[in-house]
Short mmCIF file of C-alpha atoms in Angstrom, two decimals:
data_model
loop_
_atom_site.label_atom_id
_atom_site.label_comp_id
_atom_site.label_asym_id
_atom_site.label_seq_id
_atom_site.Cartn_x
_atom_site.Cartn_y
_atom_site.Cartn_z
CA MET K 23 -12.69 36.68 -38.99
CA THR K 24 -13.24 33.93 -36.41
CA ALA K 25 -12.98 30.20 -36.97
CA GLU K 26 -16.77 30.06 -36.59
CA ASP K 27 -17.20 32.69 -39.32
CA THR K 28 -14.96 30.66 -41.61
CA THR K 29 -16.96 27.52 -40.94
CA LEU K 30 -20.29 29.21 -41.52
CA GLY K 31 -18.98 31.05 -44.56
CA GLY K 32 -17.83 27.83 -46.17
CA ARG K 33 -21.03 25.90 -45.61
CA ALA K 34 -23.36 27.81 -47.90
CA PRO K 35 -21.26 27.39 -51.08
CA GLN K 36 -21.04 23.65 -50.41
CA GLN K 37 -24.82 23.50 -50.07
CA ALA K 38 -25.24 25.58 -53.22
CA ARG K 39 -22.94 23.25 -55.15
CA SER K 40 -24.87 20.27 -53.86
CA ARG K 41 -28.15 21.80 -55.01
CA GLU K 42 -26.63 22.61 -58.39
CA THR K 43 -25.35 19.06 -58.77
CA ARG K 44 -28.73 17.61 -57.84
CA ALA K 45 -30.53 19.89 -60.30
CA LYS K 46 -28.03 18.94 -63.02
CA LEU K 47 -28.60 15.22 -62.39
CA LEU K 48 -32.35 15.66 -62.60
CA ALA K 49 -32.07 17.69 -65.81
CA VAL K 50 -29.80 15.04 -67.34
CA THR K 51 -32.24 12.31 -66.32
CA GLU K 52 -35.09 14.18 -68.00
CA ASP K 53 -33.05 14.49 -71.20
CA LEU K 54 -32.27 10.78 -71.15
CA LEU K 55 -35.90 9.88 -70.50
CA ILE K 56 -36.91 11.73 -73.65
CA GLU K 57 -34.03 10.31 -75.70
CA VAL K 58 -33.93 6.65 -74.66
CA GLY K 59 -36.94 6.01 -72.41
CA ALA K 60 -37.29 4.95 -68.80
CA ASP K 61 -36.26 1.33 -69.37
CA ALA K 62 -32.81 2.41 -70.54
CA ILE K 63 -32.13 4.75 -67.63
CA THR K 64 -29.26 3.60 -65.42
CA MET K 65 -27.32 5.39 -62.73
CA GLY K 66 -24.20 4.91 -64.84
CA ALA K 67 -25.81 6.52 -67.87
CA VAL K 68 -26.90 9.52 -65.80
CA ALA K 69 -23.40 9.87 -64.34
CA ALA K 70 -21.78 9.66 -67.77
CA ARG K 71 -24.06 12.30 -69.27
CA ALA K 72 -23.58 14.60 -66.27
CA GLU K 73 -19.81 13.98 -66.36
CA VAL K 74 -19.66 12.99 -62.70
CA ALA K 75 -18.71 9.82 -60.86
CA VAL K 76 -21.41 7.21 -60.33
CA GLY K 77 -20.90 7.64 -56.62
CA THR K 78 -22.00 11.27 -56.95
CA VAL K 79 -25.35 10.09 -58.29
CA TYR K 80 -25.78 7.51 -55.54
CA ARG K 81 -24.95 10.06 -52.83
CA ARG K 82 -28.00 12.04 -53.87
CA PHE K 83 -30.31 9.24 -55.01
CA GLU K 84 -29.89 5.86 -53.38
CA SER K 85 -31.60 4.01 -56.23
CA ARG K 86 -32.91 4.41 -59.76
CA GLU K 87 -36.46 4.37 -58.36
CA LEU K 88 -35.72 7.31 -56.06
CA LEU K 89 -34.14 9.20 -58.96
CA LEU K 90 -37.28 8.76 -61.08
CA ARG K 91 -39.44 9.71 -58.12
CA ALA K 92 -37.46 12.94 -57.79
CA VAL K 93 -38.11 13.66 -61.47
CA LYS K 94 -41.85 13.22 -60.86
CA ASP K 95 -41.72 15.54 -57.88
CA ARG K 96 -39.84 18.14 -59.92
CA MET K 97 -42.46 17.97 -62.65
CA LEU K 98 -45.27 18.50 -60.13
CA THR K 99 -43.35 21.42 -58.64
CA ARG K 100 -43.31 22.99 -62.09
CA LEU K 101 -47.10 22.61 -62.28
CA GLY K 102 -47.41 24.28 -58.89
CA ASP K 103 -45.25 27.16 -60.09
CA ARG K 104 -47.41 27.53 -63.18
CA LEU K 105 -50.59 27.62 -61.08
CA ILE K 106 -49.16 30.20 -58.71
CA ALA K 107 -48.23 32.41 -61.64
CA ARG K 108 -51.67 32.10 -63.24
CA LEU K 109 -53.78 32.35 -60.07
CA ARG K 110 -51.74 34.85 -58.05
CA ASP K 111 -53.77 37.92 -59.04
CA PRO K 112 -57.53 38.23 -58.43
CA LEU K 113 -59.61 37.09 -61.40
CA ALA K 114 -62.89 38.57 -62.58
CA ASP K 115 -65.16 35.56 -62.30
CA LEU K 116 -65.35 31.79 -61.93
CA GLU K 117 -64.89 31.21 -65.65
CA SER K 118 -61.66 33.23 -65.57
CA VAL K 119 -60.39 31.10 -62.67
CA ILE K 120 -61.12 27.84 -64.50
CA ASN K 121 -59.56 29.19 -67.69
CA ALA K 122 -56.43 30.21 -65.77
CA TYR K 123 -56.20 26.79 -64.14
CA THR K 124 -56.55 24.91 -67.44
CA GLN K 125 -54.05 27.28 -69.09
CA ALA K 126 -51.53 26.53 -66.34
CA VAL K 127 -51.98 22.81 -66.94
CA VAL K 128 -51.51 23.26 -70.71
CA ASP K 129 -48.41 25.39 -70.08
CA TRP K 130 -47.11 22.55 -67.93
CA MET K 131 -47.78 20.08 -70.73
CA ALA K 132 -45.79 22.23 -73.14
CA GLU K 133 -42.89 22.20 -70.68
CA SER K 134 -43.04 18.62 -69.38
CA GLY K 135 -45.50 16.71 -71.55
CA ARG K 136 -42.81 14.75 -73.42
CA LEU K 137 -41.67 13.30 -70.12
CA LEU K 138 -45.08 12.08 -68.97
CA PRO K 139 -45.17 8.79 -70.93
CA GLU K 140 -41.76 7.84 -69.56
CA VAL K 141 -42.12 9.09 -66.00
CA PHE K 142 -45.78 8.42 -65.22
CA GLY K 143 -46.21 5.55 -67.63
CA VAL K 144 -43.59 3.27 -66.09
CA GLY K 145 -46.06 1.50 -63.83
CA LEU K 146 -48.67 2.20 -61.20
CA HIS K 147 -47.39 2.63 -57.67
CA PRO K 148 -48.92 4.03 -54.49
CA VAL K 149 -48.55 7.80 -54.32
CA PRO K 150 -46.06 8.78 -51.58
CA GLN K 151 -47.58 10.85 -48.77
CA GLU K 152 -45.51 13.93 -49.59
CA ARG K 153 -46.62 13.86 -53.23
CA ALA K 154 -50.26 13.34 -52.22
CA GLU K 155 -49.93 16.44 -50.06
CA GLY K 156 -48.42 18.31 -52.99
CA LEU K 157 -51.33 17.34 -55.24
CA ALA K 158 -53.79 18.44 -52.56
CA ALA K 159 -51.97 21.79 -52.38
CA LEU K 160 -52.52 22.25 -56.12
CA ARG K 161 -56.25 21.75 -55.65
CA ARG K 162 -56.25 24.22 -52.75
CA GLN K 163 -54.79 26.85 -55.07
CA LEU K 164 -57.83 26.48 -57.31
CA ILE K 165 -60.24 26.62 -54.36
CA GLU K 166 -58.58 29.74 -52.95
CA ALA K 167 -58.57 31.51 -56.33
CA ALA K 168 -62.27 30.71 -56.76
CA THR K 169 -63.26 31.80 -53.23
CA PRO K 170 -64.48 35.27 -54.27
CA HIS K 171 -66.77 33.60 -56.81
CA ARG K 172 -68.21 30.80 -54.67
CA GLY K 173 -71.69 32.15 -55.29
CA ALA K 174 -71.44 31.11 -58.93
CA VAL K 175 -71.00 27.46 -57.93
CA ARG K 176 -74.51 26.04 -57.90
CA LEU K 177 -73.57 22.79 -56.19
CA ARG K 178 -73.93 22.24 -52.45
CA ASP K 179 -70.29 21.77 -51.42
CA ALA K 180 -68.34 24.30 -53.48
CA ASP K 181 -64.92 23.36 -52.12
CA ALA K 182 -65.41 19.65 -52.77
CA GLU K 183 -66.67 20.30 -56.29
CA LEU K 184 -63.80 22.67 -57.10
CA ALA K 185 -61.33 20.06 -55.82
CA PHE K 186 -63.05 17.48 -58.02
CA ILE K 187 -62.70 19.78 -61.04
CA GLY K 188 -59.03 20.46 -60.31
CA ARG K 189 -58.28 16.76 -60.00
CA THR K 190 -60.27 15.95 -63.15
CA ILE K 191 -58.59 18.61 -65.31
CA THR K 192 -55.10 17.54 -64.27
CA ALA K 193 -55.82 13.83 -64.65
CA SER K 194 -57.45 14.39 -68.04
CA ALA K 195 -54.43 16.33 -69.30
CA MET K 196 -52.06 13.60 -68.11
CA HIS K 197 -54.20 10.91 -69.71
CA ARG K 198 -54.22 12.82 -73.01
CA ALA K 199 -50.45 13.23 -72.93
CA LEU K 200 -50.01 9.51 -72.27
CA SER K 201 -52.44 8.33 -74.95
CA VAL K 202 -52.77 10.94 -77.68
CA GLU K 203 -49.94 9.58 -79.82
CA ALA K 204 -51.50 6.11 -79.96
CA ALA K 205 -55.08 7.41 -80.08
CA PRO K 206 -55.10 10.90 -81.69
CA ASP K 207 -58.13 13.05 -80.87
CA GLY K 208 -57.66 15.55 -83.68
CA MET K 209 -57.24 18.50 -81.30
CA THR K 210 -54.47 20.89 -80.36
CA TRP K 211 -53.78 21.48 -76.68
CA GLU K 212 -55.49 24.86 -76.95
CA GLN K 213 -58.62 23.26 -78.39
CA TRP K 214 -58.52 20.70 -75.58
CA ARG K 215 -58.13 23.49 -73.02
CA ILE K 216 -61.11 25.46 -74.28
CA ARG K 217 -63.41 22.43 -74.34
CA THR K 218 -62.28 21.26 -70.92
CA ALA K 219 -62.75 24.68 -69.33
CA LEU K 220 -66.24 25.00 -70.85
CA MET K 221 -67.26 21.61 -69.47
CA ALA K 222 -65.89 22.45 -66.04
CA VAL K 223 -67.68 25.78 -65.85
CA ALA K 224 -70.93 24.22 -67.07
CA TYR K 225 -70.69 21.53 -64.39
CA LEU K 226 -70.01 24.01 -61.59
CA THR K 227 -72.68 26.55 -62.57
CA THR K 228 -75.61 24.23 -63.33
CA ASP K 229 -77.83 23.29 -60.39
CA ARG K 230 -77.63 19.52 -60.18
CA SER K 231 -77.74 19.23 -56.40
CA LEU K 232 -80.81 16.99 -56.38
CA ALA K 233 -79.30 14.58 -58.90
CA LEU K 234 -75.96 14.50 -57.03
CA ASP K 235 -77.70 13.80 -53.73
CA THR K 236 -78.74 10.41 -55.11
CA LEU K 237 -75.14 9.34 -55.85
#
């Protein structure tokens, strides 16, 4: 074994450990967000829960704000994974595509919904470019899954309308998660999903092109 082989062989485990440490810090932060809320999150508290030195946290996240941003990004990655799983295989019709999309969002809520009030409710800030691109990628997944059924969309610009529906479904789910405790709507997430999917399909399949042209 050459010195170069030794060097290359030792690099991957170090990178793997670094990834594992980062994932552990994010998981710990999520637990703390649920337990004590965003206002109580400190780098020291994260380090203590993860049983690492504070410097270990700062080496991966230079500030508390960047740590919380990473939690947001991880949550959106989970939504992307859910969408890929639901939309990977061809679906029978447009209604099936919309139902799969809304189901992925509800699955995401079941996994991450308790974090939303703490992570996305801590204040309004401009969306970083990389996260904006990630959100656009989520909408493209819906558009691509619906491509075989574009003929069912009765509106003039099918891609734009599908992107609008994807954005609206996701934003509506996030709004519900953030507000339902203070303002209950009397529905389960499954009841919300069914109603939302029905509205989306009705919007896409009803010819309103003349009315929309005036907007």
